XYZ file of N, CA and C in Angstrom:
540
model
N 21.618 31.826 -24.004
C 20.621 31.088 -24.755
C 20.833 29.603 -24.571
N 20.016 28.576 -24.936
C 19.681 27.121 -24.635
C 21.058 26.792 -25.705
N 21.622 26.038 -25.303
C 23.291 25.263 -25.830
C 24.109 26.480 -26.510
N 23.400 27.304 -25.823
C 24.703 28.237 -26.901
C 26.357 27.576 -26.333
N 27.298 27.493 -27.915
C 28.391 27.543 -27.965
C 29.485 27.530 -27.706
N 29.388 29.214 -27.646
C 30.890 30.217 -27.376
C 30.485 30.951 -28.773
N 31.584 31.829 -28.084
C 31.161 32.536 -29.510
C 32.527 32.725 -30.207
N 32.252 33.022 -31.950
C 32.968 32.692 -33.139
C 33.730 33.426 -33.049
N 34.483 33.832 -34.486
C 35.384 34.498 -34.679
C 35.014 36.005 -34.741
N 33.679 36.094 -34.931
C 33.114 37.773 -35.124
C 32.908 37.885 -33.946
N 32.517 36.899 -32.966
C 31.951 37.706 -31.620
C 30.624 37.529 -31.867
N 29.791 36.546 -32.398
C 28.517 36.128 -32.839
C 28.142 34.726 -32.073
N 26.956 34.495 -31.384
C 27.036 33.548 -30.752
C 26.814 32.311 -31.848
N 26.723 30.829 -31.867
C 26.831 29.866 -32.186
C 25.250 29.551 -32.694
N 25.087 28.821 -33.876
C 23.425 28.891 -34.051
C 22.599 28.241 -33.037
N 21.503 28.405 -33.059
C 20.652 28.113 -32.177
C 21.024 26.694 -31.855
N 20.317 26.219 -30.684
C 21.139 24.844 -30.030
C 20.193 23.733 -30.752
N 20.214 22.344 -29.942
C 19.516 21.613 -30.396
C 17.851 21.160 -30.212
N 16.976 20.305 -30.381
C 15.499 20.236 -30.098
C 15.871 20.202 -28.608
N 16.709 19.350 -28.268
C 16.709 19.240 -26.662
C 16.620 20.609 -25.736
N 17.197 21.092 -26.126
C 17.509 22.318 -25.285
C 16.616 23.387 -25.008
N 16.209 23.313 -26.431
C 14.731 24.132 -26.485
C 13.620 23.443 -25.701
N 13.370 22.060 -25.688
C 12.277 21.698 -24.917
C 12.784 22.159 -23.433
N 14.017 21.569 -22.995
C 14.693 21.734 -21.648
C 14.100 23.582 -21.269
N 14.470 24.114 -22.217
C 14.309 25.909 -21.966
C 13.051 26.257 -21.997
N 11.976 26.060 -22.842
C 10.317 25.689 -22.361
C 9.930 25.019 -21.509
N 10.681 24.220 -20.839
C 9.738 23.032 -19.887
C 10.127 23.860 -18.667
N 11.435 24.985 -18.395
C 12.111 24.910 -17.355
C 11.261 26.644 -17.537
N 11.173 27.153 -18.179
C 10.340 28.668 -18.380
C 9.082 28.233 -17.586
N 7.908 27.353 -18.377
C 6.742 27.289 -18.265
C 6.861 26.789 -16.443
N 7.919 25.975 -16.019
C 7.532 25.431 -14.662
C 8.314 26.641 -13.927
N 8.825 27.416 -13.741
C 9.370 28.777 -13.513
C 8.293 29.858 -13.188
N 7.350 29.571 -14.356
C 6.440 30.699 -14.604
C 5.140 29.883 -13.692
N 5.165 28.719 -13.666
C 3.884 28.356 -12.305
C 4.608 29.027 -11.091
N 5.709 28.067 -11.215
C 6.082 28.761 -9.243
C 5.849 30.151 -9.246
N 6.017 30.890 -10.132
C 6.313 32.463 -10.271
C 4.751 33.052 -9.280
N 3.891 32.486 -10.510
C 2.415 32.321 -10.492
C 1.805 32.119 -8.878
N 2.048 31.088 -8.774
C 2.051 30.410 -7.572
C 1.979 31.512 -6.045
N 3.417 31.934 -6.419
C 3.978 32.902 -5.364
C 3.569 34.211 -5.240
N 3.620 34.529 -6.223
C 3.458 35.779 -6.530
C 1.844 36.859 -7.136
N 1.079 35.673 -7.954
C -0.120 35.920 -8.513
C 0.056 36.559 -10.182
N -0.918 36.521 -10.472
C -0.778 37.301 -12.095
C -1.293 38.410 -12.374
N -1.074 39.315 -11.482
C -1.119 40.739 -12.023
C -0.226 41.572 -12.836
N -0.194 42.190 -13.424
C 0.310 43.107 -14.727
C 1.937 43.688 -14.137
N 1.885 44.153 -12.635
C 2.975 44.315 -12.279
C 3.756 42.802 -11.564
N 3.009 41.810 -11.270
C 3.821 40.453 -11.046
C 4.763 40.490 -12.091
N 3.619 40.641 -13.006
C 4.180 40.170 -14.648
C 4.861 41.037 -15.175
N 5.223 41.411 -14.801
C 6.495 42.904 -15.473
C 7.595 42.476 -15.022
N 7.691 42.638 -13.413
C 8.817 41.731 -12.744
C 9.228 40.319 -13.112
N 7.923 39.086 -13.433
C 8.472 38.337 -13.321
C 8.930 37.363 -14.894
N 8.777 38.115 -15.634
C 8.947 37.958 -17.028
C 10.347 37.553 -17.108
N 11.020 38.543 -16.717
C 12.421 39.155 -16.753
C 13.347 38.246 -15.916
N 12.607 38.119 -14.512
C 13.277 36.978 -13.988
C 13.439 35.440 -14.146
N 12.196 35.456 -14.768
C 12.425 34.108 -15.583
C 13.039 33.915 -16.348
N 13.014 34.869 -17.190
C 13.779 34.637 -18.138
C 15.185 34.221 -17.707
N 15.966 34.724 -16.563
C 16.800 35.312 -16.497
C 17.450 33.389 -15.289
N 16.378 33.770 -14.888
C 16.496 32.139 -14.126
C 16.595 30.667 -14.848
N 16.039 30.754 -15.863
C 15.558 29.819 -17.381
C 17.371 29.632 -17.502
N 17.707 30.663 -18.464
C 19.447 31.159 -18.781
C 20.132 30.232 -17.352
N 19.978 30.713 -16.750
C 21.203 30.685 -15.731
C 20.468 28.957 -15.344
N 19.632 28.462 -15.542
C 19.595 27.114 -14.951
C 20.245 26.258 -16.152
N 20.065 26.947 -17.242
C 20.419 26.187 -18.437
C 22.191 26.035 -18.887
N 22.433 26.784 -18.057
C 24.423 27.193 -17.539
C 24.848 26.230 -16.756
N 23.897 26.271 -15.363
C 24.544 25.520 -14.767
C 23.685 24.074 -14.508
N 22.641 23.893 -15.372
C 22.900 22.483 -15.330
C 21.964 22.132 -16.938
N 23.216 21.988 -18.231
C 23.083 21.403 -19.391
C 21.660 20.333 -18.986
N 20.834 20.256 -20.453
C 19.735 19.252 -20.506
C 20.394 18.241 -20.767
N 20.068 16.965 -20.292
C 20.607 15.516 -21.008
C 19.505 14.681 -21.115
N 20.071 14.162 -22.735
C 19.077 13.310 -22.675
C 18.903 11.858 -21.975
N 17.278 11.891 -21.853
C 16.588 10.931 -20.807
C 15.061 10.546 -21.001
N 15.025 9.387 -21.252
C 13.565 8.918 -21.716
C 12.690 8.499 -20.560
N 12.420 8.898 -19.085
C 11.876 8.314 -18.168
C 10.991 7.603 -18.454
N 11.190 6.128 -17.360
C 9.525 4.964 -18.080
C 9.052 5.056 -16.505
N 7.657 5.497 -17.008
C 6.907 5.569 -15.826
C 6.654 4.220 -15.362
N 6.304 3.181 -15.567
C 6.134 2.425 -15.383
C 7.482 1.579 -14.287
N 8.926 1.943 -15.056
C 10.200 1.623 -14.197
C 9.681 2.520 -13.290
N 9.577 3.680 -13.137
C 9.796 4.988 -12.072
C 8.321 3.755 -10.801
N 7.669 3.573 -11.415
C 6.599 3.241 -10.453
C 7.263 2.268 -9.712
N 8.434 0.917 -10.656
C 8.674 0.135 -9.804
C 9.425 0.280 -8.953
N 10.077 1.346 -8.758
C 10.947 1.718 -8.014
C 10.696 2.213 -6.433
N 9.164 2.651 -6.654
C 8.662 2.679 -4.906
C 8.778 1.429 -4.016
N 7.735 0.402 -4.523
C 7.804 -0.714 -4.076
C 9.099 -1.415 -3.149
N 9.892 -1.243 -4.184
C 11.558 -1.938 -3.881
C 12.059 -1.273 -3.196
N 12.098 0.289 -3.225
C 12.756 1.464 -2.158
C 12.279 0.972 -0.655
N 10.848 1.123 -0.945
C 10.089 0.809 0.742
C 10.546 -0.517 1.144
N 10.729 -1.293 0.218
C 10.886 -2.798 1.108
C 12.532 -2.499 1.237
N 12.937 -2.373 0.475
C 14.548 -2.670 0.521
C 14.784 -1.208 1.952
N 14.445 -0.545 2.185
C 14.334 0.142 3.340
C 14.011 0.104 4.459
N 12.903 -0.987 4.433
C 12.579 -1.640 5.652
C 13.383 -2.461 6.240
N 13.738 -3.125 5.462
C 14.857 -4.641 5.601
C 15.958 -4.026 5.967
N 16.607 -2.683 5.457
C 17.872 -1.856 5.812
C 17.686 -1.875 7.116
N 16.534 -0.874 7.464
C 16.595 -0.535 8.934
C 16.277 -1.664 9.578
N 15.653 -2.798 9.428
C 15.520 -3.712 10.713
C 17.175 -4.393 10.471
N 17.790 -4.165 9.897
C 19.264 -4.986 9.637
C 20.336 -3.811 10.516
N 20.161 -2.652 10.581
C 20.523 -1.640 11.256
C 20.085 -1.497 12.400
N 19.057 -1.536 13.441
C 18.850 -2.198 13.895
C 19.217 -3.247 15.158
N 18.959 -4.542 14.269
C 19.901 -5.507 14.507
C 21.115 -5.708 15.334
N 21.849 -5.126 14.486
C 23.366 -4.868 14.791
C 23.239 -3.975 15.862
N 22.689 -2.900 15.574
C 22.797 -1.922 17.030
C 22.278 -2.389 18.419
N 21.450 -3.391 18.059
C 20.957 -4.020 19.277
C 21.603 -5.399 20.224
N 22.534 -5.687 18.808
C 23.083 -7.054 19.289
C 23.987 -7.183 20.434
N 23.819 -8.065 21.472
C 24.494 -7.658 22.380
C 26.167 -7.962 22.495
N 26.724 -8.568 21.058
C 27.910 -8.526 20.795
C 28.461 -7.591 19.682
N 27.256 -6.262 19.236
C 27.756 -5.166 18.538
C 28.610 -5.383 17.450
N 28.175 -6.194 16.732
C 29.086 -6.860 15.170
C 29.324 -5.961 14.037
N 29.474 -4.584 14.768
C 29.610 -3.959 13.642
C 31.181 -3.801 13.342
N 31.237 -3.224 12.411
C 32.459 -3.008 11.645
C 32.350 -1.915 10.340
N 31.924 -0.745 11.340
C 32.023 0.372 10.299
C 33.326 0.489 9.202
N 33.028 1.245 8.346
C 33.947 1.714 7.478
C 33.995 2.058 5.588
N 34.885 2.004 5.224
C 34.375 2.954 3.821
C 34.712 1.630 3.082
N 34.050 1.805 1.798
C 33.743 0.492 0.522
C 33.624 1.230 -0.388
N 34.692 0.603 -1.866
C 34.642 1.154 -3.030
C 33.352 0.737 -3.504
N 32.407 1.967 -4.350
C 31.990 1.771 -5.303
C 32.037 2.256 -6.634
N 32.218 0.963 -7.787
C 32.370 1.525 -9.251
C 31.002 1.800 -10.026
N 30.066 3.001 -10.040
C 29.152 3.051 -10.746
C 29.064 2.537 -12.437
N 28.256 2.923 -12.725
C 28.141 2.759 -14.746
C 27.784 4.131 -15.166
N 27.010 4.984 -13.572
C 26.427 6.800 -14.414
C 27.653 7.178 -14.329
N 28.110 8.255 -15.572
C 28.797 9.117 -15.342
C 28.899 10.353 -14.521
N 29.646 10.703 -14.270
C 29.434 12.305 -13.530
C 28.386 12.990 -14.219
N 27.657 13.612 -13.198
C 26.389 14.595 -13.370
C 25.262 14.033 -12.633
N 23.903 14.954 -12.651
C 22.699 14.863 -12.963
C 22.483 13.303 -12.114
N 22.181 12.555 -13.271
C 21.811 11.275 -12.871
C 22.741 10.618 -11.853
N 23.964 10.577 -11.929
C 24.513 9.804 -10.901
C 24.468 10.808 -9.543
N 24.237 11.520 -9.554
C 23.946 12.289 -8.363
C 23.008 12.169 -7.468
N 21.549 11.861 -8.524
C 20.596 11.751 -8.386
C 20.242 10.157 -7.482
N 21.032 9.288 -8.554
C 21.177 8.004 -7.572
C 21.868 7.715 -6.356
N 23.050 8.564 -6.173
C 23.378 9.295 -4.631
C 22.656 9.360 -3.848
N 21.877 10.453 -4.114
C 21.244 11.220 -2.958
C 19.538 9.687 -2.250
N 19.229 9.321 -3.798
C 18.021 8.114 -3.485
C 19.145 7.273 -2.760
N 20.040 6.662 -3.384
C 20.711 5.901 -2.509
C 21.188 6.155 -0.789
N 21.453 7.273 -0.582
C 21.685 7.773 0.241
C 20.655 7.815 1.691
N 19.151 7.499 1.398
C 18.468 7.075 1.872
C 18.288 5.963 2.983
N 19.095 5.164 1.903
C 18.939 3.575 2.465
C 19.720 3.597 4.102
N 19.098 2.819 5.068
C 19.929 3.164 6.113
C 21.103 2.269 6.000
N 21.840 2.109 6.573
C 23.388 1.498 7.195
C 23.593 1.866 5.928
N 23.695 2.497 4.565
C 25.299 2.408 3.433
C 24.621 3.790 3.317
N 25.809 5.054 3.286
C 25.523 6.615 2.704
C 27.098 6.791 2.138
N 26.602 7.080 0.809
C 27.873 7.835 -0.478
C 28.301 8.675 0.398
N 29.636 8.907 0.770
C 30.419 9.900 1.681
C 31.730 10.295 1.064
N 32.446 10.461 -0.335
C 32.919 10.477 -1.315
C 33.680 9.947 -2.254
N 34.648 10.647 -2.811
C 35.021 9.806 -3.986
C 36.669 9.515 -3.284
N 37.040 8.572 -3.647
C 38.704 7.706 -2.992
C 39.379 8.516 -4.044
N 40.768 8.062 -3.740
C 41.995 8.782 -4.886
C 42.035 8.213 -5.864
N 41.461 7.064 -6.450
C 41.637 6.213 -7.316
C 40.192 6.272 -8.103
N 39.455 7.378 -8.071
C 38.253 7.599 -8.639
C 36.890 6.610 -8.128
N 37.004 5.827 -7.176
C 35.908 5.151 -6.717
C 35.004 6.086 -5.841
N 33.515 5.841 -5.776
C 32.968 6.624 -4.808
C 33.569 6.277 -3.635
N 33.173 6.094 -2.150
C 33.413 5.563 -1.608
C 31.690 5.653 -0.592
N 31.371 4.684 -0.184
C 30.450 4.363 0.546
C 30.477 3.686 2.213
N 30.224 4.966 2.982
C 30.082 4.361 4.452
C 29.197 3.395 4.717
N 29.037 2.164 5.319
C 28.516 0.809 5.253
C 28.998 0.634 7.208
N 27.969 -0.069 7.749
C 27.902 -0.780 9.144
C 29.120 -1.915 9.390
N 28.676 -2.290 7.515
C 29.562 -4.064 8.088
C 31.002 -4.020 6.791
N 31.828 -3.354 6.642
C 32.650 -3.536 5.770
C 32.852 -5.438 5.089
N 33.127 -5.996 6.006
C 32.567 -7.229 5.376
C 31.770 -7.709 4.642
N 30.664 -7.529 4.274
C 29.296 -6.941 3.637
C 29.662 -6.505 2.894
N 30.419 -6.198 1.690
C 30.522 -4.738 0.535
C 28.948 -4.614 -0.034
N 28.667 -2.790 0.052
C 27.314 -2.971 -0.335
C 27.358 -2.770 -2.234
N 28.467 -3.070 -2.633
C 29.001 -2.680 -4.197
C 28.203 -3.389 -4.851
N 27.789 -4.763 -4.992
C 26.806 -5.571 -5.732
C 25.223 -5.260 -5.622
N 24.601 -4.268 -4.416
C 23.474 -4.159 -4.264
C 23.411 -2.610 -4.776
N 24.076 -1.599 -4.859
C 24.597 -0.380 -5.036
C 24.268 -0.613 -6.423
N 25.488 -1.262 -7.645
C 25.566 -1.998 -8.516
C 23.979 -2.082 -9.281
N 23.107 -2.883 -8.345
C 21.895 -3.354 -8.877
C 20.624 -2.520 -9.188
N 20.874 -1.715 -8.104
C 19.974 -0.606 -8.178
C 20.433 0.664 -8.522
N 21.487 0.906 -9.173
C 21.983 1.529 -10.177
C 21.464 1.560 -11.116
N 21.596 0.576 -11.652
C 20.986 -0.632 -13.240
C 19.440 -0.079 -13.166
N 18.955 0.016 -11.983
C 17.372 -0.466 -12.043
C 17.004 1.910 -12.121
N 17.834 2.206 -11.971
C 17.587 3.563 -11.428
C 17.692 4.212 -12.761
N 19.020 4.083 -13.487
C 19.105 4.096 -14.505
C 18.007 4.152 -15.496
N 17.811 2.511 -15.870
C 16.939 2.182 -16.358
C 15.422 2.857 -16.528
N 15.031 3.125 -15.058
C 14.048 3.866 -15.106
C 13.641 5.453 -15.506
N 14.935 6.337 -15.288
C 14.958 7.356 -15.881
C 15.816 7.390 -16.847
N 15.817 6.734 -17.909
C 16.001 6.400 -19.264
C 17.836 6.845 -19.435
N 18.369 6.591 -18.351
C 19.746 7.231 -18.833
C 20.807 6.322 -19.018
N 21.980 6.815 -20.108
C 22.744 6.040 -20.267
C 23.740 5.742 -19.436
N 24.609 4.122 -19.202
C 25.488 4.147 -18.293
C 26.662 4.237 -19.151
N 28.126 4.472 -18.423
C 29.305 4.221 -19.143
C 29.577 3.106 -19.473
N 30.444 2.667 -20.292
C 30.585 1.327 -20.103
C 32.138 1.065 -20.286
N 32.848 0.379 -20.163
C 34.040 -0.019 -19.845
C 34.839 0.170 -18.498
C-alpha cells in the first residue's frame, strides 16, 4: 500500500500513509491505466487482466520509487528550454572548437562536483538533463562523496556552471536542496 510502514507488533500494517502518497498512488494508477488503455484497448477481458496488473505495478512503483514532495512551476520548467538549447549550442560549438584546433587544447579529465539535491529522484534527474550538455557528462561519484564529472578542459572546472543550473533545475521542479 502507498507509505505503508512495516508492520507492528500484531503483524498489522501501519495506518494508511499520507495525502502525498495517495495522490502519488492515483496519479501513478490513472497514468498506468491510459498506457494500459492505450496498448491494450478496453474490453471486459483487457480489463480483467489489466486491473490486477495495475494494481500490482501502482504497489511495486510506489516501493521502489517513494513520492517526494515537489511543487513544479511551469513557468521555471518553460524557462528551462530556452537556456538548455542555447547553453547546448554554445557547448557544442566549444566542443567543437577544441576538437578542431590545430593545437588540440584539450585536457580531458574528471572534476569534483558538490551538488545541493540530495540522493534520489531529483538529483538524478538533473544528471541525466545535465548529462546532455556536450563536453561535461556525470561519470560517478569519487571516494570522498563528490560526483565526479568528465569535462574536455579540466582547467575549466564545470562545478560553478553545474552549480547554477542545479539551482535553476531545482527551482523549477519545486525541490528542496540540502544545505550545509
Amino acid at each position: 500500500w502507498p507509505g505503508r510502514q512495516g508492520r507492528g507488533r500484531a503483524g498489522l500494517m501501519a495506518p494508511p500513509a499520507a495525502p502525498l502518497a495517495w495522490r502519488a498512488a492515483i496519479g501513478r494508477a490513472v497514468a498506468l491505466m491510459g498506457l494500459w488503455v492505450v496498448v491494450g484497448g478496453l474490453g471486459i477481458a483487457h480489463l480483467l487482466v489489466g486491473v490486477p496488473a495495475i494494481a500490482a505495478a501502482t504497489i511495486a512503483s510506489l516501493r521502489l520509487l517513494p513520492p517526494q514532495p515537489a511543487r513544479p512551476r511551469p513557468l521555471a520548467l518553460l524557462a528551462l528550454l530556452p537556456r538548455f538549447c542555447v547553453q547546448s549550442a554554445l557547448a557544442g560549438w566549444q566542443v567543437a572548437r577544441l576538437a578542431c584546433h590545430p593545437a588540440l587544447p584539450l585536457r580531458p579529465g574528471f572534476a569534483p562536483f558538490r551538488g545541493s539535491l540530495p540522493e534520489g529522484l531529483g538529483r538524478d534527474g538533473f544528471l541525466a538533463w545535465s548529462s546532455t550538455m556536450p563536453g561535461t557528462v556525470p561519470a560517478g561519484q569519487g571516494d570522498d562523496g563528490a560526483l565526479l564529472v568528465h569535462c574536455l578542459d579540466v582547467h575549466s572546472p564545470p562545478a560553478p556552471a553545474m552549480a547554477a543550473d542545479e539551482a535553476r533545475f531545482a527551482h523549477a521542479l519545486g525541490l528542496e536542496a540540502k544545505h550545509g
